[in-house]
Structure formats: C-alpha cells, structure tokens
Short mmCIF file of C-alpha atoms and ligand atoms in Angstrom, two decimals:
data_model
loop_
_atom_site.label_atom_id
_atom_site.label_comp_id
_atom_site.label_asym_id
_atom_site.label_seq_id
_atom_site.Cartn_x
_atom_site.Cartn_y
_atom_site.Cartn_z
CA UNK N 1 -26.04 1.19 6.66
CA UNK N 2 -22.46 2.52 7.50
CA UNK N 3 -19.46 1.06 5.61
CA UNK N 4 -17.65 0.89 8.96
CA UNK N 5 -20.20 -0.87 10.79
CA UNK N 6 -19.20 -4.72 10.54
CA UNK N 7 -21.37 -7.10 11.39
CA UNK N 8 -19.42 -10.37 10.39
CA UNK N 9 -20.63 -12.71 13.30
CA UNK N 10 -20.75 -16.32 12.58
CA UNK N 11 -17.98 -15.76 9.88
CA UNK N 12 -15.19 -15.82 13.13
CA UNK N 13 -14.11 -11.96 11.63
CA UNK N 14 -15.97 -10.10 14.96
CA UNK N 15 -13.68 -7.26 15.52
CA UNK N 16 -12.40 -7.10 19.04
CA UNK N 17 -12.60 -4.49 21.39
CA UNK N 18 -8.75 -3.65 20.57
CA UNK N 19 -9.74 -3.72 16.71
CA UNK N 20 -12.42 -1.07 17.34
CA UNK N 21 -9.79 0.94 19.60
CA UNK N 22 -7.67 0.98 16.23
CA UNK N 23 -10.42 1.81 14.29
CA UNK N 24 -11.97 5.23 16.28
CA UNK N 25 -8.30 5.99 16.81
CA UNK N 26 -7.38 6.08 12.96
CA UNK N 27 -10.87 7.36 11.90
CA UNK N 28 -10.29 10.30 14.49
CA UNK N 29 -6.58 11.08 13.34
CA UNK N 30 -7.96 10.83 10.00
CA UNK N 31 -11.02 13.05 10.03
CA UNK N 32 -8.70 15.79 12.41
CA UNK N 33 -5.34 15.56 11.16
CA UNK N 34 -5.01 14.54 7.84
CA UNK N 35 -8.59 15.73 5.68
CA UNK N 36 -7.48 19.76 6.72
CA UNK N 37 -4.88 20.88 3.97
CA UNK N 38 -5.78 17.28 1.97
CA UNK N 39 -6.91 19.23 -1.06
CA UNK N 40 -3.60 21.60 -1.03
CA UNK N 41 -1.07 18.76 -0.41
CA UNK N 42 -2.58 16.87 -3.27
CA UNK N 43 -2.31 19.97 -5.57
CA UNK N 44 0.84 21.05 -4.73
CA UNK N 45 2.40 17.29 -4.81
CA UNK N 46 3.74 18.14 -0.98
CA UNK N 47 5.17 15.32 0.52
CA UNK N 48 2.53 15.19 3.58
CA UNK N 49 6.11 15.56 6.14
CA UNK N 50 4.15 16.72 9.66
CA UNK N 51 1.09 13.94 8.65
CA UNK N 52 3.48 11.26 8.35
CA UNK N 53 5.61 11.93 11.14
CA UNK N 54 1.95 11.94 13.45
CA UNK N 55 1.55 8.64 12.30
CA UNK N 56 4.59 7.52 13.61
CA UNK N 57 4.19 9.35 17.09
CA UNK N 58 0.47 7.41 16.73
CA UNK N 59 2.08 3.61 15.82
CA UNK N 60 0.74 3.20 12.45
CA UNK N 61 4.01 2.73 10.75
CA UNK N 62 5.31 0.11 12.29
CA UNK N 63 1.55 -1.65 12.89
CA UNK N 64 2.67 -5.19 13.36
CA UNK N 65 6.18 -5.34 13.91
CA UNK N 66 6.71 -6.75 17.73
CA UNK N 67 7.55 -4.21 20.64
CA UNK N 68 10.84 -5.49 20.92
CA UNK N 69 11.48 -3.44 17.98
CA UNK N 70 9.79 -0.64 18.96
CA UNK N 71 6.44 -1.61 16.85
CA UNK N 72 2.64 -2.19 17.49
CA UNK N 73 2.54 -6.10 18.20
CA UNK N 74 -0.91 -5.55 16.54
CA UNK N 75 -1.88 -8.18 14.03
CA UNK N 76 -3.20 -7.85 9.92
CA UNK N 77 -6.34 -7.11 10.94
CA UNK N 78 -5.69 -4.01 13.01
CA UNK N 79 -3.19 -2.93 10.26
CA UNK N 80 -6.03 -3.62 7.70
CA UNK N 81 -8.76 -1.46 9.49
CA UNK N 82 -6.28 1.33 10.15
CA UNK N 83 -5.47 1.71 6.26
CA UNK N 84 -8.84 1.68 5.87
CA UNK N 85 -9.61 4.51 7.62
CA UNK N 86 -6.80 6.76 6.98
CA UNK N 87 -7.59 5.73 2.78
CA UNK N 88 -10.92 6.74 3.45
CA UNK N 89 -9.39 10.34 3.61
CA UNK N 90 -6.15 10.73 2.60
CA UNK N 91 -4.64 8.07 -0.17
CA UNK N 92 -1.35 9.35 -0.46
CA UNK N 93 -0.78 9.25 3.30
CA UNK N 94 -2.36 5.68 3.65
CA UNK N 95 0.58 4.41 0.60
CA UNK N 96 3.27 5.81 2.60
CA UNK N 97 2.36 4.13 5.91
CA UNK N 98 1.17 0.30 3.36
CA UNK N 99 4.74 0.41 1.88
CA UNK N 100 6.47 1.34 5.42
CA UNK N 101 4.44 -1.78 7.45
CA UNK N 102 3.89 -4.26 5.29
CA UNK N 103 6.98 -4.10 2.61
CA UNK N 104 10.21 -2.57 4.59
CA UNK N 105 9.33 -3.85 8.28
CA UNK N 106 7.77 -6.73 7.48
CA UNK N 107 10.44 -7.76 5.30
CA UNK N 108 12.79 -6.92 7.92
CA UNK N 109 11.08 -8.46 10.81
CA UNK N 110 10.42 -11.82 9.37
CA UNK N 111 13.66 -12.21 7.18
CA UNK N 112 16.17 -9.97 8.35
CA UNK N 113 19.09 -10.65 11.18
CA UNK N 114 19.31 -9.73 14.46
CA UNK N 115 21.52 -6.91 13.46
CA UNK N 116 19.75 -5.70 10.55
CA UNK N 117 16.53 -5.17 12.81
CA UNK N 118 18.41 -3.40 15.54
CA UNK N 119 20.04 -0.98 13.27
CA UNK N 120 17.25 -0.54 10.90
CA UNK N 121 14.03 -2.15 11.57
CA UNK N 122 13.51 -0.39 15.30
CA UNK N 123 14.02 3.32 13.92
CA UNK N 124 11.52 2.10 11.12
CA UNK N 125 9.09 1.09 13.28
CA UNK N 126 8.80 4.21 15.17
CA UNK N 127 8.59 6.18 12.14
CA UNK N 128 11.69 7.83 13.23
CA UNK N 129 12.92 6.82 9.48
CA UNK N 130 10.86 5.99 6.54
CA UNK N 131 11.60 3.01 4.45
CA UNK N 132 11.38 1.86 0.77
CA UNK N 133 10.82 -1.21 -1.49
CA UNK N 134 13.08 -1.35 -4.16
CA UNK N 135 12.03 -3.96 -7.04
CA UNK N 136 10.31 -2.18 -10.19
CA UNK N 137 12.89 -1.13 -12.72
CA UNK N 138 12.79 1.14 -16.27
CA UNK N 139 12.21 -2.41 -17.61
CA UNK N 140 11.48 -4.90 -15.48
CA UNK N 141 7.41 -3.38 -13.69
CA UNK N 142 4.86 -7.15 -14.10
CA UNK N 143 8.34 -8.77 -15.33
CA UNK N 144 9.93 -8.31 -12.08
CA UNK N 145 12.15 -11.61 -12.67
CA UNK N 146 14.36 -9.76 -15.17
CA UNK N 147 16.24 -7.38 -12.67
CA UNK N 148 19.28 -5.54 -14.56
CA UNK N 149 19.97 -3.85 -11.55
CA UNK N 150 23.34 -5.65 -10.52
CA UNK N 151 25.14 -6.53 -7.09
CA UNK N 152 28.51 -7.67 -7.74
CA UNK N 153 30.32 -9.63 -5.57
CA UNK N 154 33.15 -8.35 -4.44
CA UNK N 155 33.56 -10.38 -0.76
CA UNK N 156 32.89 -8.65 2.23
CA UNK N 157 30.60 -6.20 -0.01
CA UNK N 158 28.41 -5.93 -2.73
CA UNK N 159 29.12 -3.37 -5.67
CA UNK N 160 25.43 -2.58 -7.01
CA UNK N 161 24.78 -0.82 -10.33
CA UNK N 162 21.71 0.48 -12.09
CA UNK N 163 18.74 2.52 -12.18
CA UNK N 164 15.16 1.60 -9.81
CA UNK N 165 11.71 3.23 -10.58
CA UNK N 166 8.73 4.49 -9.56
CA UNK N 167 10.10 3.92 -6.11
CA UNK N 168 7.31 5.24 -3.67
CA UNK N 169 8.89 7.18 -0.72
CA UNK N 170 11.92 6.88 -2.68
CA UNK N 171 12.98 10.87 -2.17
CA UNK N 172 11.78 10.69 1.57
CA UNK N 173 12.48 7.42 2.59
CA UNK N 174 16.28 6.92 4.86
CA UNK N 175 16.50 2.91 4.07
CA UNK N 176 15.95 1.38 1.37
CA UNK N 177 15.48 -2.28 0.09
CA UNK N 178 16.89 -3.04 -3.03
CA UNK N 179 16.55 -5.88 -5.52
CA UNK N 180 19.24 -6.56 -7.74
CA UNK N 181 21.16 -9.64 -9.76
CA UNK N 182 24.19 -11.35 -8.32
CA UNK N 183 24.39 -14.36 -10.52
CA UNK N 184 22.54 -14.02 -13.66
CA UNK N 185 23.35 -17.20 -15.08
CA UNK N 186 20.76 -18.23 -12.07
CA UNK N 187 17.78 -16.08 -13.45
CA UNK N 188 15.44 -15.00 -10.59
CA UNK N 189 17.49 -18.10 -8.06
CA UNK N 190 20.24 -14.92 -8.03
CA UNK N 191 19.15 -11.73 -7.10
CA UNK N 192 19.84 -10.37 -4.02
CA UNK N 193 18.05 -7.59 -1.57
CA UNK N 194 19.88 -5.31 -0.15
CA UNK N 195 19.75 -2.37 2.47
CA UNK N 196 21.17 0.25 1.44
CA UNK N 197 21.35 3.90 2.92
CA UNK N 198 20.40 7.33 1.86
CA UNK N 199 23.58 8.82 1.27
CA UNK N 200 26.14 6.32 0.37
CA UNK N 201 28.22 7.00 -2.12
CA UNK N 202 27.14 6.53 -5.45
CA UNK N 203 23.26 6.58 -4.97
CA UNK N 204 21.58 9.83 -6.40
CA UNK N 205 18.08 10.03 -5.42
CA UNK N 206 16.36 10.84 -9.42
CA UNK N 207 13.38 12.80 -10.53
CA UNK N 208 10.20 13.12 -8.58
CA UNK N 209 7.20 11.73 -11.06
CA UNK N 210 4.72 14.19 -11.73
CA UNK N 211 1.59 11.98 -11.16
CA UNK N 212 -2.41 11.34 -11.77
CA UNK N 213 -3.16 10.47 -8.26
CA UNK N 214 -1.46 9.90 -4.90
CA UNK N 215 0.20 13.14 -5.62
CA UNK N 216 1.67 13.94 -2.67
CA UNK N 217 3.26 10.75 -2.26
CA UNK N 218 6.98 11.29 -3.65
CA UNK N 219 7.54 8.72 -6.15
CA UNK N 220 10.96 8.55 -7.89
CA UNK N 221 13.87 6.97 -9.96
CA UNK N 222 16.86 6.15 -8.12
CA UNK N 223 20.35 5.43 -9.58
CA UNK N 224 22.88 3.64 -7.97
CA UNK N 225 26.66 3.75 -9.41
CA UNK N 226 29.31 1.45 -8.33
CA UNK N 227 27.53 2.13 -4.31
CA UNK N 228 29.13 -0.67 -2.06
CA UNK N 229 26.76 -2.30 0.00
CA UNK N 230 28.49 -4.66 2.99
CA UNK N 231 27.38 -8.12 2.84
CA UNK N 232 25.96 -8.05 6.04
CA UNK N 233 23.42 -5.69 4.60
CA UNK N 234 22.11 -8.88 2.20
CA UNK N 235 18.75 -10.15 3.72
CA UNK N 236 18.60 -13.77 3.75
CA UNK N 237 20.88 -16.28 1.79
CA UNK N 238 22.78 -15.63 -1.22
CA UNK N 239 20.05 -15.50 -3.84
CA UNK N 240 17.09 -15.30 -1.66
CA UNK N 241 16.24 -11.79 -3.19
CA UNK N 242 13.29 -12.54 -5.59
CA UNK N 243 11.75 -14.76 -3.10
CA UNK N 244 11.87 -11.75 -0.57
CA UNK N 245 10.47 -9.75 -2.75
CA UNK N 246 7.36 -11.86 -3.70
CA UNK N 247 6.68 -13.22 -0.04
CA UNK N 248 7.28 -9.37 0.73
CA UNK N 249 4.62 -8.29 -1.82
CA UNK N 250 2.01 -11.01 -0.84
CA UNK N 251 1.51 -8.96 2.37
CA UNK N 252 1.95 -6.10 0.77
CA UNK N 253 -1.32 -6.59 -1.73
CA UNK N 254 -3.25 -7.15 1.44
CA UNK N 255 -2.29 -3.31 2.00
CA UNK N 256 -3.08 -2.22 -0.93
CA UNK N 257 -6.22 -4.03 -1.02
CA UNK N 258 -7.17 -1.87 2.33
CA UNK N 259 -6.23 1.41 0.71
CA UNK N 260 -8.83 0.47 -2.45
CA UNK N 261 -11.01 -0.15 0.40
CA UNK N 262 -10.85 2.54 2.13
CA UNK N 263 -10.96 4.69 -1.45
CA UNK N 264 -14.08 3.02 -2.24
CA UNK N 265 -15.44 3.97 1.05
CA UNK N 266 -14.63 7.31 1.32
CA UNK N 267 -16.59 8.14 -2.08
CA UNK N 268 -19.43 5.82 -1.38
CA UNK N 269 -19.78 7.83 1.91
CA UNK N 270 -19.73 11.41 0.47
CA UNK N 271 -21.57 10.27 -2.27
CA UNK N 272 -24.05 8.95 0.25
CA UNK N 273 -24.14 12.15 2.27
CA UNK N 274 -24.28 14.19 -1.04
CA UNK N 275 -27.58 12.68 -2.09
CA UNK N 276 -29.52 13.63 1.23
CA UNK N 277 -28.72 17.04 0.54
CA UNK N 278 -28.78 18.11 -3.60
CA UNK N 279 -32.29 18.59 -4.62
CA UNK N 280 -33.62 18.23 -8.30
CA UNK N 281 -36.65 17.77 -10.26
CA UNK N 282 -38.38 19.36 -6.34
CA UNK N 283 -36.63 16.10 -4.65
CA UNK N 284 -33.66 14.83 -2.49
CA UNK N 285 -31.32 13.21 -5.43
CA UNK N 286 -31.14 10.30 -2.79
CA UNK N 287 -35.48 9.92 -3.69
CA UNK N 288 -34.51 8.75 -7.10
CA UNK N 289 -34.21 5.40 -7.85
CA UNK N 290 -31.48 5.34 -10.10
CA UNK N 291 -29.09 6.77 -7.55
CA UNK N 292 -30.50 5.06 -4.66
CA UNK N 293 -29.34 2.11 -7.29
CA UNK N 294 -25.88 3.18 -7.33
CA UNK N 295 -25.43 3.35 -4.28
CA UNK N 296 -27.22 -0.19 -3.15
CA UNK N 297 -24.28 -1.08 -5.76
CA UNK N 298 -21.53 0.31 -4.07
CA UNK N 299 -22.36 -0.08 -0.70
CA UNK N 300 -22.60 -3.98 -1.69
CA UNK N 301 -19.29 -4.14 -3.96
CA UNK N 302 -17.51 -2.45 -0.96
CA UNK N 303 -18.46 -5.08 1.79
CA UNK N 304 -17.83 -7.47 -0.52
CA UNK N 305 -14.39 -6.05 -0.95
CA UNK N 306 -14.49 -6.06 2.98
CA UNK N 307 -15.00 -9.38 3.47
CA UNK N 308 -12.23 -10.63 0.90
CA UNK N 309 -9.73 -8.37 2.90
CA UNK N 310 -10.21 -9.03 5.77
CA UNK N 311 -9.90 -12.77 5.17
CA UNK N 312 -6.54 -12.39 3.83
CA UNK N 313 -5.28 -10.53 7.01
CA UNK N 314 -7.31 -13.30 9.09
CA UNK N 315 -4.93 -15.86 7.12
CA UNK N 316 -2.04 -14.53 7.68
CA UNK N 317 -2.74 -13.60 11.01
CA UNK N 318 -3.55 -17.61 11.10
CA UNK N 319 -0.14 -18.34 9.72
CA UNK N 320 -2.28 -19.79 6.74
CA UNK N 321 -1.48 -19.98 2.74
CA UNK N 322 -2.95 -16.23 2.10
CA UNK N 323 -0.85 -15.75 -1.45
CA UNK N 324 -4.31 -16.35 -3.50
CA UNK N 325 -6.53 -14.60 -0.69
CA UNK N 326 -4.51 -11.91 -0.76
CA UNK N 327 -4.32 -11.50 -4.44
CA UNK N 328 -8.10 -11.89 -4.62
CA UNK N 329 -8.89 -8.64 -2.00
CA UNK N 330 -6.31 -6.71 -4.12
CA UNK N 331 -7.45 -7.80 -7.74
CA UNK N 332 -11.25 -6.97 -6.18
CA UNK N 333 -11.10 -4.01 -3.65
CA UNK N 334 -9.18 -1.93 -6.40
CA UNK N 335 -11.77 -2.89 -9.35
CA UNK N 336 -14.72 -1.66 -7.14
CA UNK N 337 -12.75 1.35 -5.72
CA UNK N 338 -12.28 2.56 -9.51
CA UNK N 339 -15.69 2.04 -10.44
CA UNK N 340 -16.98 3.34 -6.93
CA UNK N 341 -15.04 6.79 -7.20
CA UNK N 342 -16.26 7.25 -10.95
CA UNK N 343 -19.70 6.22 -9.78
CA UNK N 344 -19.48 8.94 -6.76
CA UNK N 345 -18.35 11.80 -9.17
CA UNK N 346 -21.54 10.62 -11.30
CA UNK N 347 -23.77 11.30 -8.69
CA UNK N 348 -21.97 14.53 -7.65
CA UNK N 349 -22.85 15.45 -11.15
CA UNK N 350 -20.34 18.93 -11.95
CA UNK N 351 -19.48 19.36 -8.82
CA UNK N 352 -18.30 15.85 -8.67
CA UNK N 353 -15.42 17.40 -11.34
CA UNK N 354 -13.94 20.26 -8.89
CA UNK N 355 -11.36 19.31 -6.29
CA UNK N 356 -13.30 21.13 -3.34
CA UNK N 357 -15.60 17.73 -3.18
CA UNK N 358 -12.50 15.49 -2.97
CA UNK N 359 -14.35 12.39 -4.94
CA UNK N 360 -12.40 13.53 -8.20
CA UNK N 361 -9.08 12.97 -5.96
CA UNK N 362 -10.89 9.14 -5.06
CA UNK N 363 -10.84 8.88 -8.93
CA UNK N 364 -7.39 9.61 -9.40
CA UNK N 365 -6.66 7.85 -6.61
CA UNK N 366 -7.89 4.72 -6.96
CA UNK N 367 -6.44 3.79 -10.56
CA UNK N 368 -2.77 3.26 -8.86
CA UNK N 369 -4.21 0.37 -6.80
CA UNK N 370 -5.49 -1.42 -9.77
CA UNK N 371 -1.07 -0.64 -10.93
CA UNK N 372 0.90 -0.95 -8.05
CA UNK N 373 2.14 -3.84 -5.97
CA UNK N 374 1.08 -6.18 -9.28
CA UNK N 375 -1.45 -4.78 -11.67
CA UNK N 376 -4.93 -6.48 -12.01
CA UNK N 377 -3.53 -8.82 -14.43
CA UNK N 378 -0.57 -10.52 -12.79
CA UNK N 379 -3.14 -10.75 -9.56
CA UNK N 380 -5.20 -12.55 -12.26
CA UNK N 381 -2.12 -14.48 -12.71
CA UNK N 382 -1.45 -15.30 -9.30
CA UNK N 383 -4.86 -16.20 -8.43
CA UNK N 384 -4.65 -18.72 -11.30
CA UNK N 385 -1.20 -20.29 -10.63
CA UNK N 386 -2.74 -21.34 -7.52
CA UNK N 387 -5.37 -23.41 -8.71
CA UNK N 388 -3.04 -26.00 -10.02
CA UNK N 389 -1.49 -25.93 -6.43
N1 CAA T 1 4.82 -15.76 -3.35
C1 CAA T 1 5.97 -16.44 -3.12
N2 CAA T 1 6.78 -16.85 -4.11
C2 CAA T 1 6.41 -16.54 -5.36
C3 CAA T 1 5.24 -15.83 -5.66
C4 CAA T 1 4.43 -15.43 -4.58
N3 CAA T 1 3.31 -14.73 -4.78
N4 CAA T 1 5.15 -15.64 -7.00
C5 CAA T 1 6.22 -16.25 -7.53
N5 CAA T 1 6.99 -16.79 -6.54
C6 CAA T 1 8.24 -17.54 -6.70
C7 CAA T 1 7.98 -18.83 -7.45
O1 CAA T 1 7.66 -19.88 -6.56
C8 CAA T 1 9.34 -19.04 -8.11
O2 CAA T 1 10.26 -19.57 -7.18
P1 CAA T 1 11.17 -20.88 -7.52
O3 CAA T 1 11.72 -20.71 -8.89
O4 CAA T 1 12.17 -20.91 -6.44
O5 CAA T 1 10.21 -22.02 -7.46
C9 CAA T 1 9.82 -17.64 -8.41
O6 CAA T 1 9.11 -16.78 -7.52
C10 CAA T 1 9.58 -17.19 -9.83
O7 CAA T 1 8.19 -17.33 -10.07
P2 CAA T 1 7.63 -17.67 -11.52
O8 CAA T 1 8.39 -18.80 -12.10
O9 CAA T 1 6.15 -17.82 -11.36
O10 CAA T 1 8.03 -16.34 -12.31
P3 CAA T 1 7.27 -15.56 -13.43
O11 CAA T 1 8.24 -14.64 -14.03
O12 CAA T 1 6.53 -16.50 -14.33
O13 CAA T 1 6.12 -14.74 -12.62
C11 CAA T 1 5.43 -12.89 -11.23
C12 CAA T 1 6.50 -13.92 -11.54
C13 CAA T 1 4.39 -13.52 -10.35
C14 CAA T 1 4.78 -12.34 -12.50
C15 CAA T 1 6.20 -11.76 -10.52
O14 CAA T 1 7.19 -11.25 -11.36
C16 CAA T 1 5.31 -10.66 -10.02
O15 CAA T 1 4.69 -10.78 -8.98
N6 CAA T 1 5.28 -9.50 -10.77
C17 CAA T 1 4.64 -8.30 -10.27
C18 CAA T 1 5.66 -7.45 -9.58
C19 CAA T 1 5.07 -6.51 -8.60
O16 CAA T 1 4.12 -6.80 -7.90
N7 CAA T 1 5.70 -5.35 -8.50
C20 CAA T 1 5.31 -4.37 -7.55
C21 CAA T 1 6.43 -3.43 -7.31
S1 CAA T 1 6.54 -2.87 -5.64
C22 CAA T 1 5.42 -1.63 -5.48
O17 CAA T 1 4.59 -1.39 -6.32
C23 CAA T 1 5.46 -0.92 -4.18
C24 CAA T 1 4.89 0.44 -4.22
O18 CAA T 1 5.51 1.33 -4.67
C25 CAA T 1 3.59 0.71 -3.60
#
C-alpha cells in the first residue's frame, strides 16, 4: 500500500479533487525541485534561498491566507497534504514554509489590522518576504509565560529590549513577530506581540546555530536594544501577546505534525523501496519476516499519524475546538517519525549510516519535531489540561 494513497471514506476526510491537485502539485515540486542538491544544502547548512523563493512563485507560503491578501484561500487540509509532501523530501524546506503559513500569516490574518495585513501580511503571502515567530527566549523555551524580553511603553511606541532564540528563519526572515512583557506585574495578561522589521535600529540579527537536523534551515538568536516599535505595530489589545502566541502555536502544531508526517513517510517509503532491492542470505531483504514486520509497523503508525492530522486540520477547517486534536497529531506524528527514521536506517543496515541514502538526514530530522513548537511533554500537557475542560 502507498502512504499517499488515502482511502478515508465513511470517516467524511475524502480528499477532493482540489486536495489531490495540491497533492501531485507539491509531490512533483518536491521530487523535481527540491530532492536535487538536498544532500549538499543539508551539509553545507545553506539556507535553501532559490527552493524557497519557488515555493512562493508556487503558493505554498501563504497556503491559507485569503486572495485578498495575495494568498491561497486553500483550507488546513490542503496546507496539511502540501507539508506532507514537501517533508517527505526536504525537512528543512517544509519548516520554513510551517512557520511562514501557519505562525506569521496566520497570526496576521486572523488577529492583525487592516493595516498590518496590507503592509505586511500580502508581501508574506506571496513569499515576496519571509516571516518569523518570535516567542522562545535563552530562558523562557516550555516556560514560555516568563518572557524577559521587554516592550516599554513609551506612547505612540514601544521601546523593546532583550535577547530571542532559536528563532527559525530568524537570519532570512524580513518581519518578524515578537513576544515581549509590557506589564509584568500582569504575568502572561501583559506581554505584547509585536512586528518588528529587519533593520530597525537596534535589532542585530545573532549567531546562526550549528544544528543536528534541519540544517539548512537558519536558526538564530536575535537581540533587540532599546529598537522602537510604533504602537500600531502591536497585534491585538494591550496584553493580548501570550494569547497570540498560544492560539498562534495551536495551528502551528498541526504543521508540525504534517512535517513528522511527511518525515515518517519519506523513510518508510525508501525503506520500502530499499527492501525490494538488497539481497541477503540468497533473498530480497523485503522476503524476511522481520523486516516485512517493520515495515507492517510503520506503514500502520504512519496512517495512524495520518488520520490524527488530518482531523485537526478538518477541525479547524470546521471552526471547531482543535487545541487537544492538534496537540494529539503533533505529540503522535513526531513519536512515530523518530522511531520510523531510526527503524528505516535499521533496515538500510550501513548504508542506512551514509548521507547518500538520505534516511540518516530523516533521523536527524525528525528529533526537532518531537522539540519545536512545544516538546512532547507540554503536548502531553496540553492534551491533559483539556480533559478537565
Ligand atoms: N491555546 C490558547 N490559549 C492557551 C493555550 C492554548 N493551547 N495554552 C494556554 N493558553 C492560555 C491559557 O488559557 C491562559 O490564559 P488566561 O490566563 O487568560 O486564562 C494562558 O494561556 C496561560 O496558560 P497557563 O496558565 O496554562 O500557563 P502555564 O504556564 O501553566 O502553561 C504552556 C503554558 C501551555 C506550558 C505554554 O507556555 C506553552 O505552550 N509552552 C510551549 C511553548 C512553545 O510551544 N514554544 C514554541 C516556540 S515557537 C517555535 O518553536 C517555532 C519554530 O521555530 C518552528
């Protein structure tokens, strides 16, 4: 069975004609565009600049944001299959175009003001500019309440202070979105997002990290002294910040979930293909039952995976409570994408270990999604907290 065939009749998650159109488009930019050169950009930690501005000419950065703004008008589960497919080859690609759809325009679209989407969200959308989410800090990753980044008032602008890290797109991106505390006699009730601009003074774009996986995603530190920030460049109400950033990242795990996804399919399918065609013991490795097991294991584990994200998107598609759904595909998908990577090096035996069969990049890979966007933990967390809802 393919991992891209669905066959979810019965369930209501049939993908439409325009959902398979999204699919062979992304598979087929994918499998042309981004897999030549995949190995190299990954070694070389090369920002992938030509792939990501393709995706933009193509509409998968600005997936679901409405055509008035230059975007897709595609819904979750269109965004959900693309990331998919473009994970299934290149991870460091697929994190660029999660955080640009689902954290900066998404944000944008649903909280920002008229204003704020003209000037920012349309060239966003278009992939004319790239975008970042600001929230993670030196010490403040799962405790995201404690922000020590600060945005003083100062009237008509904010002065905003401190240091922002492991800030994906941070060297590449134009706009950013940036947490930080206004009243911190409020706790978490005070902080503040604001867009801020590559280039203003004060804001020094930091060190690039030198990484496991997603290496040619640039991920850095940013430091912001004294950089004034016009209050019209505050999303939302004074102190809406944290809540921004949490209904922000609730979409944004249904990303991430995709990428694991689409990690855990791209091994399971080389793996797969890898078996037919390595002999041993005067057999196809595929004849023996114990990897014929493995893969019956992943190949189940991954639908599974499937299933859970695509309901998410289907919820929020469905304007429906998806904060535990989409916790669930993330906490899932990126458990079976680690343990489907290391199981696809396994059955690639040494050559599983060299970069020229790409399923050691998968392994590498695939531990950020179990980190990023809230580590397996705090989805345990938020999957919990909801119970008592
Ligand atoms: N959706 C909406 N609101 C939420 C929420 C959610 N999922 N989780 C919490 N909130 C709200 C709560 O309702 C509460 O609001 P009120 O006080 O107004 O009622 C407020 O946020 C604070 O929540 P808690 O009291 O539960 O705070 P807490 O400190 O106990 O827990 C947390 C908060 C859930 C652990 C949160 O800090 C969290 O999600 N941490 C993980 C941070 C994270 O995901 N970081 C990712 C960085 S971005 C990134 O990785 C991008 C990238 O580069 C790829």
């Amino acid at each position: 069975m393919s991992t891209s065939t669905l066959e979810l009749s019965g369930l209501n998650f049939n993908l439409t004609e325009e959902h398979q159109a999204v699919q062979e488009a992304a598979r087929d930019f994918a499998q042309t565009e981004l897999l030549p050169g995949v190995i190299e950009r990954d070694n070389a930690a090369k920002f992938p600049t030509e792939q990501v501005r393709r995706m933009g000419e193509l509409g998968f950065l600005g997936m679901m944001v409405s055509p008035d703004y230059g975007g897709g008008g595609m819904d979750t589960v269109s965004y959900v299959i693309a990331m998919e497919e473009i994970s299934k080859v290149d991870a460091s690609c697929s994190v660029v175009m999660s955080v640009n759809n689902s954290l900066v325009c998404w944000g944008l679209e649903a909280f920002g003001t008229e204003e704020q989407k003209q000037k920012y969200l349309t060239r966003l959308a278009t992939g004319e500019v790239i975008g970042a989410f600001c929230l993670s800090e030196p010490e403040a990753g799962s405790d995201a309440t404690s922000q020590h980044t600060s945005a003083i008032d100062h009237g008509d602008y904010y002065l905003l202070n401190g240091t922002k890290n492991w800030i994906t797109n941070g060297g590449s991106a134009s706009t950013y979105l940036v947490m930080a505390q206004t009243h911190a006699e409020k706790q978490h009730r005070g902080i503040n997002c604001l867009i801020v601009e590559k280039g203003q003074d004060g804001f020094v774009v930091g060190k690039k990290e030198d990484k496991m996986g997603i290496r040619a995603s640039d991920t850095h530190s940013l430091m912001f002294t004294d950089v004034k920030v016009p209050k019209e460049n505050r999303i939302g109400d004074d102190g809406f910040g944290f809540k921004f950033a949490m209904s922000t990242l609730n979409g944004g795990r249904i990303g991430i979930a995709a990428q694991a996804l689409g990690i855990a399919a791209g091994a399971y399918e080389l793996a797969l293909k890898y078996a037919q065609e390595r002999q041993s013991f005067g057999k196809k490795i595929f004849d023996h039952q114990a990897i014929q097991f493995k893969l019956a294991e992943m190949v189940t584990k991954i639908e599974a995976a499937r299933l859970l994200v695509y309901k998410a998107a289907r919820l929020k598609d469905e304007h429906k409570d998806y904060v535990q759904a989409a916790a669930m595909a993330k906490l899932f998908a990126s458990e079976v994408a680690m343990w489907a990577a290391t199981e696809a090096v396994q059955i690639h035996g040494g050559y599983g270990y060299v970069k020229e069969y790409h399923v050691e990049r998968f392994m590498r890979d695939a531990k950020i999604t179990q980190i990023y966007e809230g580590t397996s933990e705090i989805q345990k967390l938020v999957i919990a907290r909801e119970l008592l809802k």
